[in-house]
Short mmCIF file of C-alpha atoms in Angstrom, two decimals:
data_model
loop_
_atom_site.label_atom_id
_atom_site.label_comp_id
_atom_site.label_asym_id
_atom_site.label_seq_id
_atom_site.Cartn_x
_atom_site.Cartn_y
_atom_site.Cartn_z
CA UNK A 1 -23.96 -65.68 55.88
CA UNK A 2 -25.16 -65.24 52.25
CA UNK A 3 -28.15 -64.38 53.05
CA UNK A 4 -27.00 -61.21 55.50
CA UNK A 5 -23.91 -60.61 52.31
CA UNK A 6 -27.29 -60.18 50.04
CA UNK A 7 -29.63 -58.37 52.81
CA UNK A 8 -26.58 -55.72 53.30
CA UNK A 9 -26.06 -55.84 49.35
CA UNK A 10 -29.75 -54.67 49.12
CA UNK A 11 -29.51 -52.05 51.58
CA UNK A 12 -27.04 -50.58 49.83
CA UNK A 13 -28.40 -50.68 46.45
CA UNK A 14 -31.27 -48.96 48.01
CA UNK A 15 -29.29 -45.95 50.14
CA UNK A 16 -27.33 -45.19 46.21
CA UNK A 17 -30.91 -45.08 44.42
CA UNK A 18 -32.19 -42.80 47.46
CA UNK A 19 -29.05 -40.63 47.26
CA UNK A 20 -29.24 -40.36 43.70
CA UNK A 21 -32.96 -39.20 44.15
CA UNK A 22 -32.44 -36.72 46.64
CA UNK A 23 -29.43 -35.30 44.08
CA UNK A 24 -32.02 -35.61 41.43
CA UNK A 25 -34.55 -33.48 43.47
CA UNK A 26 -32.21 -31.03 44.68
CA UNK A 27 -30.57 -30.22 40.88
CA UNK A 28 -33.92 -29.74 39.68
CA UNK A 29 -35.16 -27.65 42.82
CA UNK A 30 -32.55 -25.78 41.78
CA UNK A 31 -33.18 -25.42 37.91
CA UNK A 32 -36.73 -24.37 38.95
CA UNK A 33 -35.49 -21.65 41.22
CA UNK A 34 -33.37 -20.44 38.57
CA UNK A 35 -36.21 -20.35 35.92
CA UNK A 36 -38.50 -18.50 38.43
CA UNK A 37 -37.97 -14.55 37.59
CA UNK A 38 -37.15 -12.89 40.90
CA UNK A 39 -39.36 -10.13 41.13
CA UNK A 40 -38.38 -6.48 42.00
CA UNK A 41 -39.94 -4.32 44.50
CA UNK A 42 -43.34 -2.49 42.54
CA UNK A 43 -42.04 1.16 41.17
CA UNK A 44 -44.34 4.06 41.82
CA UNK A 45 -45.58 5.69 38.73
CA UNK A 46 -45.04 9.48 38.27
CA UNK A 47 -47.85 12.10 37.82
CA UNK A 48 -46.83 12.71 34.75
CA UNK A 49 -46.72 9.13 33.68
CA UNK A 50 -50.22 9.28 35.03
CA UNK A 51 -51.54 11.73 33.16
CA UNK A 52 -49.82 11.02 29.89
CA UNK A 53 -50.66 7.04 29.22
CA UNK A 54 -54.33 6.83 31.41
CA UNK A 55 -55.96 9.86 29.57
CA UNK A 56 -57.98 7.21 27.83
CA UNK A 57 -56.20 7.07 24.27
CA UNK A 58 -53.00 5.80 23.11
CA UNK A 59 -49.64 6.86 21.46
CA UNK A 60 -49.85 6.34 17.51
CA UNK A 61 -46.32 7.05 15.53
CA UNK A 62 -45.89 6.63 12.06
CA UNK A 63 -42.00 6.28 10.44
CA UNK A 64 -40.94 5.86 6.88
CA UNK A 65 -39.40 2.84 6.95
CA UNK A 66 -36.12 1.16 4.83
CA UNK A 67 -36.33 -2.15 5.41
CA UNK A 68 -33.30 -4.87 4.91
CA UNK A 69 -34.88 -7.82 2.98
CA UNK A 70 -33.26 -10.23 0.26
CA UNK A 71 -30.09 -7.97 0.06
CA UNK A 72 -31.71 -4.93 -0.95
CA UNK A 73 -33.66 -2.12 0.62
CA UNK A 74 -37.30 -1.97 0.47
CA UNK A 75 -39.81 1.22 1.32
CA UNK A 76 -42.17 0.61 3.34
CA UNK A 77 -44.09 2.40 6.60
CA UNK A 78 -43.72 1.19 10.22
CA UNK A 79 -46.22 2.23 12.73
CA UNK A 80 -45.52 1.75 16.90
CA UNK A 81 -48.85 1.71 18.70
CA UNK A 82 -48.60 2.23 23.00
CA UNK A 83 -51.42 2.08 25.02
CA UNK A 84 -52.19 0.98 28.88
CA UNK A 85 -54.71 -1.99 29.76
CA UNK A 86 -55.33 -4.65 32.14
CA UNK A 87 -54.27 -8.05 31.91
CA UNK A 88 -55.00 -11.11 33.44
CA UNK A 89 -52.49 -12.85 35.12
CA UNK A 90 -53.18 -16.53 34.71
CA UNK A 91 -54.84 -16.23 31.56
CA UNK A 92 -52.54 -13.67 29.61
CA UNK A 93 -55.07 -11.94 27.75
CA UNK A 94 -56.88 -8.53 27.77
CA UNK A 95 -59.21 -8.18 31.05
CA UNK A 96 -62.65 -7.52 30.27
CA UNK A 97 -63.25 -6.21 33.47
CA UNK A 98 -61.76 -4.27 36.14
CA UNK A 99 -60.42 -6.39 39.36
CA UNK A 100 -57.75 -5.80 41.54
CA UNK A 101 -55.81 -9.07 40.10
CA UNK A 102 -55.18 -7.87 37.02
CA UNK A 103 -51.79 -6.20 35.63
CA UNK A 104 -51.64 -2.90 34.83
CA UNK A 105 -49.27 -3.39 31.43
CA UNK A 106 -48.04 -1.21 29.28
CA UNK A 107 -48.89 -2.85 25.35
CA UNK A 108 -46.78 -1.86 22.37
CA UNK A 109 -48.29 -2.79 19.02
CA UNK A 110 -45.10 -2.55 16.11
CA UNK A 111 -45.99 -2.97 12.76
CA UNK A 112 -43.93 -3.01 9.50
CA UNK A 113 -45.45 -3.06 5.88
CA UNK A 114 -43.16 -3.38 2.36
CA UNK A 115 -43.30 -4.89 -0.49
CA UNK A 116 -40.64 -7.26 -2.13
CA UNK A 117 -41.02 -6.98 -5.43
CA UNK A 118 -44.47 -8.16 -6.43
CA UNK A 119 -45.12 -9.27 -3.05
CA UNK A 120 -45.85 -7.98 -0.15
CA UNK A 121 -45.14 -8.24 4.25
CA UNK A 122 -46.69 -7.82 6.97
CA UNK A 123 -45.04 -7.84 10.29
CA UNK A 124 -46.73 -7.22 13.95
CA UNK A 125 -45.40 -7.65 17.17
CA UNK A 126 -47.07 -7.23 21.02
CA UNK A 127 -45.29 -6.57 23.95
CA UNK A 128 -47.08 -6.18 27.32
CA UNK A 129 -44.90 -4.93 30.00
CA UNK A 130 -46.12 -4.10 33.44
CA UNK A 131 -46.38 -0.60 34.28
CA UNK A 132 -43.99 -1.48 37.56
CA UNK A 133 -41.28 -2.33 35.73
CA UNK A 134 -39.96 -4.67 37.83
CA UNK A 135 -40.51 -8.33 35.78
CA UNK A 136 -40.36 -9.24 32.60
CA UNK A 137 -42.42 -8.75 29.71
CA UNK A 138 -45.76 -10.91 30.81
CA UNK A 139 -46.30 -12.08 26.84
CA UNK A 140 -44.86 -11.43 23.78
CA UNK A 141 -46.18 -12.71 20.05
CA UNK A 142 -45.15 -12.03 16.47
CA UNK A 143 -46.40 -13.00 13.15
CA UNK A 144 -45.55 -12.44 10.11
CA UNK A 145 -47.58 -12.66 6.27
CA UNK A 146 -46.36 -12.50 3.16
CA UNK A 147 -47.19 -14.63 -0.38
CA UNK A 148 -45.30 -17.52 0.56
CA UNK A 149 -46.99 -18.33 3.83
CA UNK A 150 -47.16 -16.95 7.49
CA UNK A 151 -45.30 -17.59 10.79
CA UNK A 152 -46.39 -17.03 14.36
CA UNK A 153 -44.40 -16.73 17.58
CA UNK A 154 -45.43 -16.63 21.33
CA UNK A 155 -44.30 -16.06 24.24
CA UNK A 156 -45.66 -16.73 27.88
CA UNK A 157 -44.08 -15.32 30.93
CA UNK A 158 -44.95 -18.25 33.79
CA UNK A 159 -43.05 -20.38 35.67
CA UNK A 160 -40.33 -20.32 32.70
CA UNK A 161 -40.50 -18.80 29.46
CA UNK A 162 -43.32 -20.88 27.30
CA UNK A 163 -43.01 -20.85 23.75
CA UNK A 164 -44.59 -21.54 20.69
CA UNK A 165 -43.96 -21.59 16.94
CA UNK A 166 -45.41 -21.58 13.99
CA UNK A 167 -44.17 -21.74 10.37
CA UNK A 168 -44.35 -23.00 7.28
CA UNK A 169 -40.93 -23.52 6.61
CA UNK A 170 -39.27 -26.79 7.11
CA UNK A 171 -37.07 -27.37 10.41
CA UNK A 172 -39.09 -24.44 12.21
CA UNK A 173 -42.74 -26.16 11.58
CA UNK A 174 -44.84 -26.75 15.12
CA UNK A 175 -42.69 -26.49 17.82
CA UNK A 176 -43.63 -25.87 21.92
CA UNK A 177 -40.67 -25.60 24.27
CA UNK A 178 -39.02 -23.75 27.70
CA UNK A 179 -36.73 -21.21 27.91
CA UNK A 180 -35.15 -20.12 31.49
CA UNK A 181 -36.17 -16.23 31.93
CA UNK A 182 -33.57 -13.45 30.29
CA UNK A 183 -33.76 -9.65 28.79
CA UNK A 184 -36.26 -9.57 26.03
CA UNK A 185 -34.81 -7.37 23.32
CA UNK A 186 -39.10 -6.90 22.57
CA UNK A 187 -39.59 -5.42 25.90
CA UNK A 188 -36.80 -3.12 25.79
CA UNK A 189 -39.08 -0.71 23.36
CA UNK A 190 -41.40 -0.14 26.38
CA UNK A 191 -39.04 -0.13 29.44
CA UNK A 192 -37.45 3.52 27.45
CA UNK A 193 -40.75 4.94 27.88
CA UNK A 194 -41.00 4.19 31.39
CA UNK A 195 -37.35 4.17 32.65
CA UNK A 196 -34.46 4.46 30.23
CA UNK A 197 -32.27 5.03 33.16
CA UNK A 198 -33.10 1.85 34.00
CA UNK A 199 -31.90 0.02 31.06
CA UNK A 200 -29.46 -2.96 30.97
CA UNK A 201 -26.02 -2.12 30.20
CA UNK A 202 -22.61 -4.04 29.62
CA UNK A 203 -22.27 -7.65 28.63
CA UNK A 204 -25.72 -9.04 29.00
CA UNK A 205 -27.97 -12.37 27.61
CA UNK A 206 -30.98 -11.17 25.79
CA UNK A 207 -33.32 -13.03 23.32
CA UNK A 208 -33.39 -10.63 20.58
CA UNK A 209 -36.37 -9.98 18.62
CA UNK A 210 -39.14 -12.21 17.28
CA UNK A 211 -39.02 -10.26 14.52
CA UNK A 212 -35.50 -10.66 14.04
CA UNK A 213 -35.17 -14.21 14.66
CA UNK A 214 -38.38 -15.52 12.35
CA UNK A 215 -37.08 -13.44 9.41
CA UNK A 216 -33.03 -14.58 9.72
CA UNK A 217 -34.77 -18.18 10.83
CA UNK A 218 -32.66 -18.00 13.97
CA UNK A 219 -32.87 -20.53 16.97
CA UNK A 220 -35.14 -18.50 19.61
CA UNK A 221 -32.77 -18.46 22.62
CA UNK A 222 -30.72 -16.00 24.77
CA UNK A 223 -27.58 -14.78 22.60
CA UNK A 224 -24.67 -12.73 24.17
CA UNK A 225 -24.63 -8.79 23.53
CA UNK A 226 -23.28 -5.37 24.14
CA UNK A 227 -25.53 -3.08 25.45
CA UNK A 228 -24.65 0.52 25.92
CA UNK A 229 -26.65 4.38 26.49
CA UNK A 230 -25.44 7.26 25.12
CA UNK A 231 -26.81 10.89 25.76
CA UNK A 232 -26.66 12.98 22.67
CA UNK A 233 -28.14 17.18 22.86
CA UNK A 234 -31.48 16.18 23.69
CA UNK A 235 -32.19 12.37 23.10
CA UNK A 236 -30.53 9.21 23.49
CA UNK A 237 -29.34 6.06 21.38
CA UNK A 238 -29.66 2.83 23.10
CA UNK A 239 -27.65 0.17 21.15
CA UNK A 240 -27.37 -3.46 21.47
CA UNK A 241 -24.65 -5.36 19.36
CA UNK A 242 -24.55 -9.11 18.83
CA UNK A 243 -21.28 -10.35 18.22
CA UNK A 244 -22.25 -14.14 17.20
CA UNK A 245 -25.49 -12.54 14.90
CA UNK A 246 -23.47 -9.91 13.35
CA UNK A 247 -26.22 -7.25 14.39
CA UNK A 248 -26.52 -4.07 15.71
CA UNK A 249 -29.48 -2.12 16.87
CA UNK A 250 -29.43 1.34 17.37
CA UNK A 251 -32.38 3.54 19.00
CA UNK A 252 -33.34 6.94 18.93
CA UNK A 253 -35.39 8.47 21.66
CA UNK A 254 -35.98 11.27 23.55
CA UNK A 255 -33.89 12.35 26.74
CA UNK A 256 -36.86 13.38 28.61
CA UNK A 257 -40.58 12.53 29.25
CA UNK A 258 -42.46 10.92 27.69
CA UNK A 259 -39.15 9.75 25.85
CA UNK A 260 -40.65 9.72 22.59
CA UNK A 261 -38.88 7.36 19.90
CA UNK A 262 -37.85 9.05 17.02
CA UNK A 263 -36.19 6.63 15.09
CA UNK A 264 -34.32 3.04 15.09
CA UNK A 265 -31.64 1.73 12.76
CA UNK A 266 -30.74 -2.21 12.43
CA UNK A 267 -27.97 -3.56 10.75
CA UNK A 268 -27.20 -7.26 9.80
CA UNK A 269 -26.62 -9.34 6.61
CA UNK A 270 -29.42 -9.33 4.40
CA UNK A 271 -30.07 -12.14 1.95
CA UNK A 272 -28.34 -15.90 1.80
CA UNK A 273 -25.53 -17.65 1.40
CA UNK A 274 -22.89 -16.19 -1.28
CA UNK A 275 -25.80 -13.36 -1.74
CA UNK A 276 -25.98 -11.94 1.89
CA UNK A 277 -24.64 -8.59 2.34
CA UNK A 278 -24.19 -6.16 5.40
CA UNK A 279 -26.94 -3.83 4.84
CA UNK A 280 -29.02 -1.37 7.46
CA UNK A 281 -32.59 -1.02 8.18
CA UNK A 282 -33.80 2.81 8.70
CA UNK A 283 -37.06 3.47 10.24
CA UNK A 284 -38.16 7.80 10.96
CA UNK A 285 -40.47 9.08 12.83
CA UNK A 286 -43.22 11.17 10.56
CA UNK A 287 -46.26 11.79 12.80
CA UNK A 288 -47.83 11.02 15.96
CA UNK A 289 -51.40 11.96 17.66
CA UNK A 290 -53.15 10.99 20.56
CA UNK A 291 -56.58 8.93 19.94
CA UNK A 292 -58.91 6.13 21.24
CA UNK A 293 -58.33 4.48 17.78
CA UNK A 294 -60.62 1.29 19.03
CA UNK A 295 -63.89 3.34 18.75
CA UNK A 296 -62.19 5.07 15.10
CA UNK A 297 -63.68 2.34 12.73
CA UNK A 298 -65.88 4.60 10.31
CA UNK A 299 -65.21 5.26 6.64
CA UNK A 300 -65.11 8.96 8.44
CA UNK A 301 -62.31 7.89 10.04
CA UNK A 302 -59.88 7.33 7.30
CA UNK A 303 -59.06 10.67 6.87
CA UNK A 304 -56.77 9.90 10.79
CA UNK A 305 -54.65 7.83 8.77
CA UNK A 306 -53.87 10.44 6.29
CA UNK A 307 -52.79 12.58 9.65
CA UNK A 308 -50.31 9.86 10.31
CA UNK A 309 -49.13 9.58 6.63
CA UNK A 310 -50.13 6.19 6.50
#
């Protein structure tokens, strides 16, 4: 009798541990298909799209920039860089090489240069959005220079959202983690030139820029926001506002093809503790031209950037 008391005991010992596995297998079958970015039907490109971005040279603007930095405002120049390329899909990285694997993306180069007093930043941030719009932004990285040190930021669009960081400041050192997928303020800047109608609107979660969240030394993560499109005359102003990051983004654009950007503002507290202050960043637009800038490397050259008032 104690034997079948411990045979039965046994038996049912093992159905719990089974049930708890299949639980186990079925919660995280589930977190995976919620990490897994459901992919929209492919959106066919216009002939004016077309002709505009795969003429063989890409979009350079210049804006005179007013950056928020250590509670004050700083001059500097920003410069947003679009072009089309191919990109591999496994590897994430230019494609050398035509091949009918590859994604047709849509890169945006932003850059940001000021000084702070007797030292100075750099800032650059890559987007690469597929020309389809129908997915997320397949890579995203950031990094930033200045005298103290640098910091680097990347993103990787695969099964979840793979990221790395880089920095020399203490609590933010080496760190590799997952996010599930959501907006990507850095991809917004690309999906106006393809589809502002298209935007998000309304309450949304959105992981707001690298740029942004290295500089405040912000957790990288999804934060809730307000996003809204307004139709002014002849452009529009997309804005996003964060309620929990006291920010506010505001952008400028076009109303029609090729939606040009002609401006962005950004307003959060600048500085720390008792000496933070609400203060606005100002970028606009100065110039623009058309060119194949990668083959533009001569001292001849120099006189493009004077074009661009750079």
């Amino acid at each position: 009798m104690k034997k079948l008391i411990l045979v039965f005991g046994v038996l049912g010992l093992l159905v719990i541990i089974a049930c708890s596995d299949v639980k186990a297998d079925e919660s995280s079958k589930t977190d995976k298909k919620n990490s897994i970015e459901d992919i929209e039907p492919t959106k066919e490109l216009s002939e004016d799209f077309k002709k505009y971005w795969y003429s063989g040279e890409a979009e350079i603007t210049s804006y005179q920039l007013e950056q928020a930095r250590y509670g004050q405002i700083r001059q500097g120049k920003a410069v947003l860089i679009y072009v089309t390329e191919d990109f591999l899909k496994k590897e994430q990285v230019k494609a050398d090489r035509q091949n009918k694997d590859n994604i047709p993306v849509l890169k945006l180069n932003a850059t940001k240069n000021f000084n702070t007093g007797i030292y100075p930043y750099s800032i650059m941030q890559s987007t690469f959005y597929p020309v389809t719009d129908n997915q997320h932004a397949i890579k995203v990285s950031s990094s930033i220079q200045e005298w103290c040190g640098h910091v680097y930021a990347q993103l990787n669009n695969r099964e979840q959202f793979e990221i790395m960081s880089h920095s020399y400041f203490e609590g933010e050192a080496d760190q590799d983690f997952t996010l599930n997928k959501a907006i990507l303020e850095n991809e917004l800047w690309i999906k106006i030139r393809i589809n502002p109608d298209d935007l998000p609107r309304g309450n949304i979660k959105i992981i707001p820029a690298f740029e942004y969240l290295r500089l405040r030394h912000k957790e990288i993560k999804a934060y809730s926001a307000k996003a809204s499109l307004e139709k002014q005359n002849d452009s529009s102003v997309y804005t996003l506002e964060y309620p929990e990051l006291n920010r506010t983004i505001r952008i400028t654009f076009d109303y029609s093809f090729p939606y040009e950007i002609q401006g962005w503002t950004e307003t959060f507290k600048s500085g720390f503790g008792s000496n933070a202050n609400e203060l606005t960043t100002k970028a606009t637009k100065m110039k623009q031209i058309k060119s194949a800038y990668w083959n533009k490397n001569s001292n001849a050259d120099e006189d493009l950037r004077g074009e661009l008032g750079l």
